Coordinates of C-alpha atoms in Angstrom, one line a residue:
Chain Z
M1 CA 0.0 0.0 0.0
L2 CA 1.0 3.6 -0.7
S3 CA 3.2 5.1 2.1
K4 CA 3.1 8.7 3.1
S5 CA 6.6 9.4 1.7
Q6 CA 5.5 7.8 -1.7
A7 CA 2.4 10.1 -1.6
R8 CA 4.7 13.1 -1.0
T9 CA 6.9 12.1 -3.9
F10 CA 3.9 11.8 -6.1
F11 CA 2.8 15.3 -5.1
L12 CA 6.1 17.0 -5.5
G13 CA 7.2 15.1 -8.6
G14 CA 3.9 15.5 -10.4
T15 CA 3.8 19.2 -9.6
I16 CA 7.3 19.9 -10.7
I17 CA 7.0 17.9 -14.0
T18 CA 3.7 19.5 -15.0
F19 CA 4.9 22.9 -14.0
V20 CA 8.0 22.6 -16.2
I21 CA 5.9 21.5 -19.1
F22 CA 3.5 24.3 -18.5
L23 CA 6.3 26.9 -18.5
G24 CA 7.8 25.4 -21.7
L25 CA 4.5 25.5 -23.6
S26 CA 3.8 29.0 -22.3
W27 CA 7.2 30.2 -23.5
T28 CA 6.6 28.7 -27.0
S29 CA 3.1 30.3 -27.2
L30 CA 4.2 33.7 -26.1
T31 CA 7.3 34.0 -28.2
K32 CA 6.3 32.0 -31.4
E33 CA 2.5 32.1 -31.6
V34 CA 1.2 35.3 -30.0
P35 CA 3.2 37.8 -32.2
K36 CA 2.0 36.1 -35.4
R37 CA -1.6 35.3 -34.4
T38 CA -2.3 38.7 -32.9
H39 CA -0.4 40.7 -35.5
D40 CA 1.9 42.3 -32.9
E41 CA 3.2 44.7 -35.6
N42 CA -0.2 46.4 -35.7
L43 CA -0.2 47.3 -32.1
T44 CA -0.1 51.1 -32.7
A45 CA -0.2 53.8 -30.0
D46 CA -4.0 54.2 -30.8
V47 CA -4.7 50.5 -30.3
I48 CA -2.9 50.6 -26.9
A49 CA -4.7 53.7 -25.9
G50 CA -7.9 52.0 -26.9
K51 CA -7.1 49.0 -24.7
H52 CA -6.4 51.5 -21.9
L53 CA -9.9 53.0 -22.3
W54 CA -11.4 49.5 -22.4
E55 CA -9.9 48.8 -19.0
K56 CA -10.4 52.3 -17.5
N57 CA -14.1 52.0 -18.0
N58 CA -14.4 48.4 -17.0
C59 CA -16.1 47.4 -20.2
M60 CA -15.5 43.8 -19.2
G61 CA -17.9 44.4 -16.3
C62 CA -20.8 43.9 -18.8
H63 CA -19.3 42.7 -22.1
T64 CA -17.0 39.9 -23.1
I65 CA -13.9 40.2 -25.2
L66 CA -12.1 37.1 -26.4
G67 CA -15.1 35.5 -24.7
E68 CA -14.0 36.8 -21.3
G69 CA -15.8 39.2 -19.1
A70 CA -19.5 39.5 -18.0
Y71 CA -22.6 38.2 -19.7
Y72 CA -24.8 41.2 -19.5
A73 CA -23.9 42.7 -22.9
P74 CA -22.7 41.4 -26.3
E75 CA -19.3 39.8 -27.0
L76 CA -17.2 42.4 -28.8
T77 CA -14.2 40.7 -30.4
K78 CA -15.8 40.8 -33.8
V79 CA -17.9 43.9 -33.3
V80 CA -16.4 45.9 -36.2
E81 CA -17.3 43.1 -38.6
R82 CA -20.8 42.7 -37.1
R83 CA -21.8 46.3 -36.6
G84 CA -19.5 48.5 -38.6
E85 CA -17.7 51.7 -37.6
G86 CA -20.7 54.0 -38.0
Y87 CA -22.9 52.2 -35.5
M88 CA -20.0 52.0 -33.0
R89 CA -19.4 55.7 -33.2
A90 CA -23.0 56.4 -32.4
V91 CA -22.8 54.2 -29.3
F92 CA -19.6 55.7 -28.1
S93 CA -20.7 59.3 -28.5
S94 CA -24.2 58.8 -27.0
K95 CA -24.9 61.3 -24.3
T96 CA -27.8 59.2 -22.9
P97 CA -27.5 55.5 -22.0
W98 CA -27.5 53.5 -25.2
A99 CA -30.3 51.0 -24.6
P100 CA -31.1 48.6 -27.4
R101 CA -34.1 46.5 -26.3
G102 CA -34.2 48.4 -23.0
R103 CA -30.9 47.2 -21.5
K104 CA -28.9 50.3 -20.6
M105 CA -25.2 50.9 -21.3
V106 CA -23.3 53.5 -19.4
A107 CA -23.2 56.8 -21.3
H108 CA -19.5 57.2 -21.6
N109 CA -19.7 60.3 -23.8
F110 CA -16.2 59.7 -25.3
N111 CA -14.5 62.5 -27.3
E112 CA -13.6 62.1 -31.0
K113 CA -10.0 61.1 -30.2
E114 CA -11.0 58.4 -27.7
I115 CA -13.6 57.1 -30.2
D116 CA -10.9 56.7 -32.8
Q117 CA -8.7 54.9 -30.3
L118 CA -11.4 52.5 -29.3
I119 CA -12.2 51.7 -32.9
E120 CA -8.6 51.0 -33.6
F121 CA -8.5 48.7 -30.7
F122 CA -11.5 46.8 -31.9
K123 CA -10.2 46.6 -35.4
W124 CA -7.0 45.1 -34.1
I125 CA -8.6 42.6 -31.9
G126 CA -11.1 41.6 -34.6
N127 CA -8.1 40.3 -36.6
V128 CA -6.6 38.1 -33.9
D129 CA -6.7 34.4 -34.9
L130 CA -8.9 32.8 -32.3
N131 CA -9.1 29.2 -33.5
G132 CA -12.5 29.9 -35.0
F133 CA -14.2 31.7 -32.0
P134 CA -16.9 33.0 -32.0
P135 CA -18.6 30.1 -33.9
K136 CA -20.7 31.0 -36.9
P137 CA -24.3 30.0 -36.4
D138 CA -25.0 26.9 -38.5
Y139 CA -28.7 26.3 -37.9
N140 CA -30.7 25.5 -41.1
S141 CA -34.4 25.0 -40.7
T142 CA -35.7 21.8 -42.4
I143 CA -39.2 23.2 -42.4
N144 CA -38.7 26.5 -44.3
T145 CA -36.3 25.3 -46.8
K146 CA -37.4 23.4 -49.9
Chain N
M1 CA -9.1 26.6 21.9
K2 CA -5.6 26.0 23.2
Y3 CA -3.8 29.2 22.4
N4 CA -5.0 32.7 23.3
S5 CA -3.8 34.1 20.0
Q6 CA -6.2 31.9 18.1
K7 CA -8.9 34.4 19.0
V8 CA -7.8 36.7 16.2
A9 CA -9.4 34.2 13.8
Y10 CA -12.8 35.2 15.1
W11 CA -12.5 38.7 13.7
F12 CA -11.4 37.5 10.3
F13 CA -14.5 35.3 10.2
A14 CA -16.7 38.2 11.2
L15 CA -15.2 40.3 8.4
S16 CA -15.8 37.4 6.1
M17 CA -19.5 37.2 7.0
L18 CA -20.0 40.9 6.7
L19 CA -18.5 41.0 3.2
L20 CA -20.5 38.0 2.1
S21 CA -23.7 39.7 3.1
L22 CA -22.7 42.7 0.9
Q23 CA -21.8 40.4 -1.9
I24 CA -25.3 38.9 -1.9
V25 CA -26.9 42.4 -2.1
Y26 CA -24.9 43.2 -5.2
G27 CA -25.8 39.8 -6.7
F28 CA -29.5 40.7 -6.3
I29 CA -28.9 44.0 -8.1
M30 CA -27.5 42.1 -11.0
A31 CA -30.2 39.5 -11.1
F32 CA -32.9 42.2 -11.2
A33 CA -31.0 44.0 -13.9
H34 CA -31.0 40.8 -16.0
M35 CA -34.8 40.6 -15.5
G36 CA -35.1 44.2 -16.8
Y37 CA -35.4 46.0 -13.5
D38 CA -32.4 48.3 -13.7
G39 CA -33.6 51.3 -11.7
L40 CA -30.3 51.6 -9.9
H41 CA -28.4 52.0 -13.2
P42 CA -27.5 55.7 -12.7
F43 CA -26.0 55.0 -9.3
I44 CA -24.8 51.4 -9.5
A45 CA -24.4 50.4 -13.1
F46 CA -24.1 46.7 -14.0
N47 CA -20.3 46.8 -14.3
T48 CA -20.0 48.4 -10.9
A49 CA -22.2 45.7 -9.3
R50 CA -20.3 43.0 -11.1
A51 CA -16.9 44.2 -10.0
V52 CA -18.1 44.6 -6.4
H53 CA -19.8 41.2 -6.4
T54 CA -16.7 39.3 -7.6
N55 CA -14.1 41.2 -5.6
L56 CA -16.1 40.9 -2.4
L57 CA -16.2 37.2 -3.1
V58 CA -12.4 37.0 -3.3
V59 CA -11.9 39.1 -0.2
W60 CA -14.4 37.3 2.0
I61 CA -13.0 33.9 1.0
L62 CA -9.4 35.2 1.6
S63 CA -10.4 36.6 4.9
G64 CA -11.9 33.2 5.8
F65 CA -8.7 31.5 4.7
M66 CA -6.6 33.9 6.8
G67 CA -8.9 33.3 9.8
A68 CA -8.6 29.6 9.3
A69 CA -4.8 29.9 9.2
Y70 CA -4.6 32.0 12.3
Y71 CA -6.7 29.3 14.1
I72 CA -5.0 26.2 12.6
I73 CA -1.3 27.1 12.6
P74 CA -0.9 27.8 16.3
E75 CA -2.7 24.6 17.1
E76 CA -0.8 22.5 14.7
A77 CA 2.6 24.1 15.4
E78 CA 1.9 24.1 19.2
H79 CA 3.0 27.7 19.5
E80 CA 1.3 31.0 20.1
L81 CA 1.1 33.3 17.1
V82 CA 4.3 35.3 17.2
N83 CA 2.7 38.8 17.1
V84 CA -1.0 39.2 17.8
K85 CA -1.0 43.0 17.5
L86 CA 0.4 42.7 14.0
A87 CA -2.4 40.2 13.1
Y88 CA -5.0 42.8 14.2
I89 CA -3.3 45.5 12.1
Q90 CA -3.3 43.2 9.2
L91 CA -7.0 42.5 9.7
I92 CA -7.9 46.2 9.8
S93 CA -5.7 47.0 6.7
L94 CA -7.4 44.2 4.8
A95 CA -10.8 45.6 5.7
L96 CA -9.7 49.1 4.7
V97 CA -8.2 48.0 1.3
G98 CA -11.4 46.1 0.6
V99 CA -13.7 49.0 1.5
V100 CA -11.7 51.6 -0.4
A101 CA -11.6 49.3 -3.5
I102 CA -15.3 48.8 -3.4
I103 CA -16.2 52.5 -2.9
G104 CA -13.7 53.2 -5.7
F105 CA -15.6 50.9 -8.1
H106 CA -18.6 53.2 -7.7
F107 CA -16.6 56.1 -9.0
N108 CA -14.8 54.6 -12.0
Y109 CA -11.7 53.9 -10.0
W110 CA -10.7 50.4 -11.1
E111 CA -8.6 48.4 -13.6
G112 CA -11.3 46.7 -15.7
R113 CA -9.7 43.3 -15.7
K114 CA -12.1 40.5 -14.6
F115 CA -11.5 39.5 -11.0
L116 CA -8.4 41.8 -10.8
E117 CA -10.3 45.1 -10.8
I118 CA -8.5 46.4 -7.8
P119 CA -6.6 49.5 -9.0
R120 CA -2.8 49.4 -9.1
P121 CA -1.9 51.5 -6.0
L122 CA -4.2 49.3 -3.9
D123 CA -2.5 46.2 -5.3
Y124 CA 0.7 47.2 -3.6
L125 CA -1.2 47.5 -0.3
V126 CA -2.7 44.0 -0.9
V127 CA 0.9 42.7 -1.4
A128 CA 2.1 44.4 1.8
N129 CA -0.9 43.0 3.7
V130 CA -0.4 39.5 2.5
L131 CA 3.3 39.6 3.2
T132 CA 2.5 40.6 6.8
F133 CA 0.1 37.7 7.0
L134 CA 2.5 35.2 5.6
G135 CA 5.3 36.5 7.8
L136 CA 3.2 35.9 10.9
I137 CA 2.1 32.4 9.8
L138 CA 5.5 31.2 8.6
T139 CA 7.4 32.5 11.6
T140 CA 4.9 30.9 14.0
L141 CA 5.3 27.6 12.1
Y142 CA 9.1 28.0 12.1
K143 CA 9.2 28.6 15.9
G144 CA 6.6 26.0 16.6
K145 CA 7.3 22.6 18.1
K146 CA 5.8 20.7 15.3
R147 CA 5.6 21.0 11.5
T148 CA 2.7 18.8 10.4
T149 CA 1.8 18.0 6.9
T150 CA -1.5 19.7 7.3
A151 CA 0.2 22.9 8.4
L152 CA 2.7 22.7 5.6
V153 CA 0.2 22.2 2.9
L154 CA -1.9 25.0 4.2
S155 CA 1.0 27.4 4.4
M156 CA 2.3 26.3 1.0
G157 CA -1.1 27.1 -0.5
L158 CA -1.1 30.5 1.1
L159 CA 2.5 31.3 0.0
F160 CA 1.9 30.3 -3.6
A161 CA -1.4 32.2 -3.7
A162 CA 0.6 35.3 -2.7
L163 CA 3.3 34.7 -5.4
L164 CA 0.7 34.1 -8.1
Y165 CA -0.9 37.4 -7.5
L166 CA 2.2 39.0 -9.0
P167 CA 1.8 38.0 -12.8
G168 CA -1.6 39.9 -12.7
M169 CA 0.3 43.1 -11.9
I170 CA 2.4 43.1 -15.1
W171 CA 1.1 45.6 -17.7
F172 CA 0.8 44.3 -21.3
D173 CA -0.2 46.2 -24.4
N174 CA -1.5 43.1 -26.1
Q175 CA -4.9 41.9 -24.9
T176 CA -4.0 38.3 -25.6
M177 CA -0.9 38.5 -23.4
D178 CA -2.9 40.3 -20.7
S179 CA -5.5 37.5 -20.7
F180 CA -2.8 34.8 -20.8
F181 CA -1.2 36.1 -17.5
R182 CA -4.5 37.0 -15.9
W183 CA -5.3 33.3 -15.9
W184 CA -2.0 32.6 -14.1
V185 CA -3.6 34.4 -11.2
V186 CA -7.2 33.4 -11.5
H187 CA -7.0 29.8 -12.8
L188 CA -3.9 28.8 -10.8
W189 CA -5.6 30.2 -7.7
V190 CA -8.9 28.6 -7.9
E191 CA -7.9 25.4 -9.7
G192 CA -4.5 25.1 -8.0
V193 CA -3.2 26.7 -4.9
W194 CA -6.6 27.5 -3.3
E195 CA -7.3 23.7 -3.5
L196 CA -4.2 23.3 -1.4
I197 CA -5.6 25.7 1.2
M198 CA -8.9 23.9 1.0
G199 CA -7.2 20.5 1.3
G200 CA -5.2 21.7 4.4
I201 CA -8.3 23.0 6.1
L202 CA -10.3 19.9 5.2
A203 CA -7.6 17.6 6.6
F204 CA -7.5 19.6 9.8
L205 CA -11.3 19.3 10.2
L206 CA -11.3 15.6 9.4
I207 CA -8.6 15.0 12.0
K208 CA -10.5 16.9 14.6
I209 CA -14.0 15.6 13.8
T210 CA -13.5 12.0 12.8
G211 CA -10.6 11.2 15.0
V212 CA -9.0 9.1 12.2
D213 CA -5.2 8.8 12.5
R214 CA -3.3 11.9 11.3
E215 CA -0.9 9.8 9.3
V216 CA -3.7 8.3 7.2
I217 CA -5.4 11.6 6.6
E218 CA -2.2 13.4 5.6
K219 CA -1.1 10.6 3.3
W220 CA -4.3 11.0 1.3
L221 CA -4.0 14.8 1.5
Y222 CA -0.7 14.5 -0.5
V223 CA -2.4 12.3 -3.1
I224 CA -5.3 14.8 -3.5
V225 CA -3.1 17.9 -3.8
G226 CA -0.9 15.9 -6.2
L227 CA -3.9 15.2 -8.4
T228 CA -4.9 18.8 -8.2
F229 CA -1.6 20.1 -9.5
I230 CA -1.0 17.4 -12.1
S231 CA -4.4 18.1 -13.7
G232 CA -4.8 21.8 -12.7
I233 CA -1.5 23.3 -13.9
L234 CA -1.8 22.1 -17.5
G235 CA -5.6 22.4 -17.2
T236 CA -5.0 26.2 -17.4
G237 CA -5.0 25.4 -21.1
H238 CA -8.8 25.4 -21.1
H239 CA -8.7 29.2 -20.8
Y240 CA -6.3 29.4 -23.8
Y241 CA -8.5 27.8 -26.4
Y242 CA -9.9 31.0 -28.0
I243 CA -7.8 33.9 -26.9
G244 CA -5.2 34.1 -29.6
V245 CA -2.7 31.4 -28.8
G246 CA -2.0 28.2 -30.7
K247 CA -3.9 24.9 -31.1
T248 CA -1.6 22.9 -28.8
W249 CA -3.6 24.3 -25.9
L250 CA -6.8 22.7 -27.3
V251 CA -5.3 19.3 -26.9
I252 CA -3.3 19.9 -23.6
G253 CA -6.2 21.9 -22.0
G254 CA -8.8 19.4 -23.2
I255 CA -7.0 16.4 -21.8
F256 CA -5.8 17.8 -18.5
S257 CA -8.9 19.7 -17.6
A258 CA -10.9 16.6 -18.2
L259 CA -8.7 15.1 -15.4
E260 CA -9.5 18.0 -13.0
P261 CA -12.6 16.4 -11.6
L262 CA -10.4 13.5 -10.3
A263 CA -8.9 15.7 -7.6
F264 CA -12.4 16.8 -6.4
L265 CA -13.7 13.2 -6.6
A266 CA -10.8 12.1 -4.5
M267 CA -11.5 14.8 -2.0
A268 CA -15.2 13.8 -1.8
L269 CA -14.4 10.1 -1.4
F270 CA -11.7 10.9 1.1
A271 CA -14.0 13.0 3.3
V272 CA -16.8 10.4 3.2
S273 CA -14.6 7.4 3.9
M274 CA -12.7 9.1 6.7
Y275 CA -16.1 10.0 8.3
R276 CA -17.2 6.3 8.0
K277 CA -13.9 5.1 9.3
G278 CA -13.9 7.5 12.3
E279 CA -14.5 6.0 15.7
K280 CA -14.9 9.4 17.4
K281 CA -18.3 11.0 16.8
H282 CA -17.7 14.7 17.5
P283 CA -20.9 16.3 18.8
N284 CA -20.6 19.3 16.4
K285 CA -22.9 18.0 13.7
I286 CA -23.2 21.3 12.0
A287 CA -19.4 21.4 11.4
L288 CA -19.6 17.9 10.1
S289 CA -22.4 18.8 7.7
W290 CA -20.4 21.6 6.2
T291 CA -17.2 19.5 6.0
L292 CA -18.8 16.7 4.1
G293 CA -20.9 19.2 2.2
T294 CA -17.9 21.1 0.9
A295 CA -16.2 17.9 -0.3
I296 CA -19.3 16.7 -2.1
T297 CA -20.5 20.0 -3.5
S298 CA -17.1 21.0 -4.8
F299 CA -17.0 17.7 -6.8
V300 CA -20.4 18.5 -8.4
G301 CA -19.8 22.3 -8.9
A302 CA -16.2 22.5 -9.6
G303 CA -15.5 19.0 -10.9
L304 CA -18.6 17.9 -12.9
L305 CA -20.0 21.2 -14.0
G306 CA -16.5 22.3 -15.0
L307 CA -16.2 19.1 -17.1
A308 CA -19.5 19.9 -18.7
H309 CA -18.1 22.7 -20.7
T310 CA -14.3 22.1 -20.6
L311 CA -13.9 20.2 -23.9
P312 CA -12.8 22.5 -26.7
Q313 CA -15.7 21.4 -29.0
V314 CA -18.3 22.3 -26.3
N315 CA -16.4 25.3 -25.0
M316 CA -16.4 26.9 -28.5
Y317 CA -20.1 27.4 -28.0
T318 CA -20.4 28.0 -24.3
H319 CA -17.3 30.3 -23.9
G320 CA -18.5 33.7 -22.8
T321 CA -22.1 32.7 -22.0
L322 CA -24.1 32.3 -18.9
V323 CA -23.0 28.6 -18.8
T324 CA -19.8 30.0 -17.2
A325 CA -21.8 31.7 -14.5
M326 CA -23.6 28.4 -13.8
H327 CA -20.3 26.6 -13.2
G328 CA -18.8 29.5 -11.4
H329 CA -21.5 29.8 -8.8
L330 CA -21.6 26.2 -7.6
A331 CA -17.8 25.8 -7.9
F332 CA -16.9 28.8 -5.7
W333 CA -19.7 28.0 -3.3
G334 CA -19.0 24.3 -3.0
A335 CA -15.2 24.5 -2.8
Y336 CA -14.4 27.8 -1.1
G337 CA -17.6 29.2 0.4
M338 CA -18.5 26.0 2.2
I339 CA -15.0 25.2 3.4
V340 CA -15.0 28.6 5.1
F341 CA -18.4 27.9 6.6
A342 CA -17.1 24.5 7.8
I343 CA -14.1 25.9 9.6
I344 CA -16.2 28.7 11.1
S345 CA -18.8 26.1 12.3
Y346 CA -16.0 24.0 13.9
T347 CA -14.1 26.9 15.5
L348 CA -16.9 29.1 16.9
P349 CA -17.8 26.9 19.8
N350 CA -14.0 26.5 20.6
L351 CA -13.3 30.2 20.3
T352 CA -16.3 31.4 22.4
G353 CA -16.5 28.5 24.8
R354 CA -20.3 28.3 24.1
K355 CA -21.3 25.0 22.7
L356 CA -24.4 26.0 20.8
F357 CA -24.0 23.6 17.9
D358 CA -27.1 21.6 18.7
S359 CA -29.4 24.0 17.1
M360 CA -32.1 23.6 14.5
T361 CA -31.3 27.0 13.0
G362 CA -27.9 25.9 12.0
I363 CA -29.1 22.7 10.3
V364 CA -31.9 24.6 8.5
A365 CA -29.4 27.3 7.4
F366 CA -27.2 24.5 5.9
W367 CA -30.0 23.1 3.8
L368 CA -31.6 26.4 2.7
A369 CA -28.2 27.8 1.6
N370 CA -27.3 24.7 -0.3
I371 CA -30.7 24.0 -2.0
G372 CA -30.9 27.7 -2.8
M373 CA -27.5 27.7 -4.5
L374 CA -28.3 24.5 -6.3
G375 CA -31.5 26.1 -7.6
M376 CA -29.5 29.2 -8.7
T377 CA -27.1 27.0 -10.6
V378 CA -29.9 25.2 -12.4
A379 CA -31.5 28.6 -13.4
F380 CA -28.1 29.9 -14.7
G381 CA -27.7 26.6 -16.5
V382 CA -31.0 26.7 -18.2
A383 CA -30.6 30.3 -19.2
G384 CA -27.0 29.6 -20.4
V385 CA -28.0 26.6 -22.5
A386 CA -30.9 28.4 -24.1
Q387 CA -28.5 31.3 -24.8
V388 CA -26.0 29.0 -26.5
Y389 CA -28.6 27.5 -28.8
L390 CA -30.4 30.7 -29.7
E391 CA -27.4 32.9 -30.1
R392 CA -24.5 30.7 -31.1
K393 CA -26.4 28.0 -33.1
M394 CA -29.3 29.9 -34.5
G395 CA -27.8 33.3 -34.8
M396 CA -30.4 35.3 -33.0
D397 CA -29.2 38.7 -31.8
F398 CA -27.8 39.0 -28.3
G399 CA -30.4 41.4 -27.1
D400 CA -33.3 39.3 -28.4
V401 CA -31.9 36.2 -26.7
Q402 CA -31.6 38.1 -23.4
K403 CA -35.3 39.0 -23.6
E404 CA -36.2 35.3 -24.1
I405 CA -34.2 34.1 -21.1
Q406 CA -35.4 36.8 -18.7
V407 CA -37.8 34.4 -17.1
H408 CA -35.0 32.2 -15.8
F409 CA -33.7 35.1 -13.8
F410 CA -37.0 35.2 -11.9
V411 CA -36.3 31.6 -10.9
L412 CA -32.8 32.7 -10.0
V413 CA -34.1 35.4 -7.7
V414 CA -36.5 33.0 -6.0
C415 CA -33.6 30.5 -5.4
A416 CA -31.3 33.3 -4.4
T417 CA -33.8 34.5 -1.8
M418 CA -33.7 31.0 -0.3
F419 CA -29.9 31.0 -0.3
A420 CA -29.8 34.5 1.3
T421 CA -32.3 33.3 4.0
G422 CA -29.9 30.4 4.8
I423 CA -26.9 32.7 5.0
G424 CA -29.0 35.1 7.2
M425 CA -29.7 32.3 9.6
Y426 CA -26.1 31.2 9.6
I427 CA -25.0 34.7 10.5
Y428 CA -27.7 34.9 13.2
E429 CA -26.1 31.8 14.7
F430 CA -22.7 33.4 14.3
I431 CA -23.8 36.4 16.3
R432 CA -25.6 34.3 18.9
Y433 CA -22.3 32.7 19.8
G434 CA -20.9 36.1 20.9
T435 CA -17.3 37.0 20.9
P436 CA -14.2 34.9 22.0
S437 CA -13.9 34.6 25.8
K438 CA -11.1 33.8 28.3
E439 CA -13.1 30.8 29.6
A440 CA -12.8 29.2 26.1
L441 CA -9.2 28.5 26.9
L442 CA -10.3 26.2 29.7
T443 CA -13.0 24.2 27.9
K444 CA -12.2 21.2 25.8
D445 CA -12.7 21.5 22.1

C-alpha cells in the first residue's frame, strides 16, 4: 500500500514535472505564436490607448472580449465586422445611456480622439486568430427550406 | 481553543461574513438588472455591481482562509502566534483596502480586468498586507514545536497564492498576453493553490471531527493535492482555447482539464470514507455537515459542472455565455464558500466556549443555503444553454436572446432568496455565539 513518503513524492514530482511542461508550452506560445496570431506589428499607439480606455471604463464588467468578461452585454471581439464603424461611433458618443431593447449601457460620452482609439483597438482585436471563435451560427431550418 | 492568540481568527471570520452579506446584495442588483429592472443604473451600473460582487467574493474567501490559518497554525505548530498585534493590524488594513476598492468601483476607480479590478496603487497595499500575514504564519510555524503536513500544505497554498498574485500586476499592451497572464492568477488560484488551502483546512477538520489517525489523513492529502496540480496546472489550457494562442492548448487543455474532476472526486471520497472510518463521533454535527458538504458540492460544482463545458468542442459554443456563470457559482460556493463555513462552524464553539452547535437553526441554514445555491445553478444553466442554442447555433441577436431568457432570472431570484435566507440564519447563529472569551481556553474543544 502507498506510504506517506511515496504520496509526498507523487505530489512533489507531479507538480514539478507538469509545471515545467507548462512553462515550456507558455514560452513557445508567447514567443512564437502570439506575435503572429495577434499581428503584434499592428499594435499602434492608438490600439494601446484604446485598450487602456477599455480597461479604465471596466467594459469587461458587462461585455466579453475574447469570450472573457461578464454576460450582460454582447461579445465584442468581432464587433467591427458585425456592426461596422458608424454604429460604434453612435454608441460611443451617445450622451444618454444606449439602450437597445431596453438594456442600458453606461453613457461614456467619449470624445472624438477616444472614439478613434477604441475603434482602432476593436479593429486590431477583430483580426486576432482565435481558432474559430466565436462560432458561426450553423442552424438550417428543415421546415422552411425546400 | 488551546492558544490565546487563536482568538484573532474570530474577527477574520466576522469580516468574512460581513463582506459575504454585501456580496449577496450586489448579486441581487445584477439578477434584477438581468430581469429588466435596472432602476439603480444611474448609481450602480451593472459593471460596478459586477466588480463589487466578484471582488467581495475574493476578499471574504481570503479573509476566511486567513482566519482559518490563524486558528489552525498555532494549534498544529503548538506555539502562540508570534505577534498578535500585527495580526490585528493586518485585519484592519485588509478591511480598509477592501472598503476603499469597493467604494472606488462606484466612481470609475478600477482596472477593468475581470477578477483583478482592484486599482494598481491598492494592489501594492494588498501585497504588503499578504506579506505581513505570511510573515506571521510562517514565523509561527518555524518557531513551533511541530511542523505537520496539514500545516505545511496550508502554508504552502497561502504562500503560492501570494506569489501568483504578481503576474496579474504586469502591464501588457497586447490583450492576448494580458489575458494569458490574468489566468495565471485566476486559474492557478482557484484550480490550483486554493485547493491546497482547502485540502489543508479539510484535513485539519477531518482529523478533529472524525478522530482518524493523522498519518492516514495526511497521506491522502498528498495524493489529493498531487492530483490537483497534475491536472490543474496544465488544465490552465482550457482558458487558452480561444484567446489568440496556438492549437496545442486545445489538446493539452482538453486532456488535463478533463482530469481535473479527479482531484475533487478524490476529495469527496476521502472525506466520506474518513467519516465512515472514524470512531470518534464529534458532537458538532453542523461542522460535520459543512465539512462533508464542501467535499461533495465541490465535486459537483467545480468538478462535474466544469467538465460539462471544458472540452474544446463544447467550449467553442459555451465560452463567454451564462453557462460559465452556472459553473462559477456552484464551484466557488462548494469548494471555497463551504470550506470557510465548515471551519467557522467548527471553531466558533471553541473560540467562544459556548457549545451551541445543537441548534435547529444551524441545520436549516445549511440546507436552505445549499438548496438555494443549487437552484440558482440550475437557473443559470437553463438560461445559459438556451442562450447557447439561440445565439450561437441559430444566430439570434444577443439582445433578443436576453429578452427570451429573462424568465430564468425570476427563478434565479427566488432561489437566491432561499440562499440568502440560509446565509442570514447562519449569520444569526454566528452572532448568537458572541465574541471569544477567556473561559474558552479552559474548555475542551
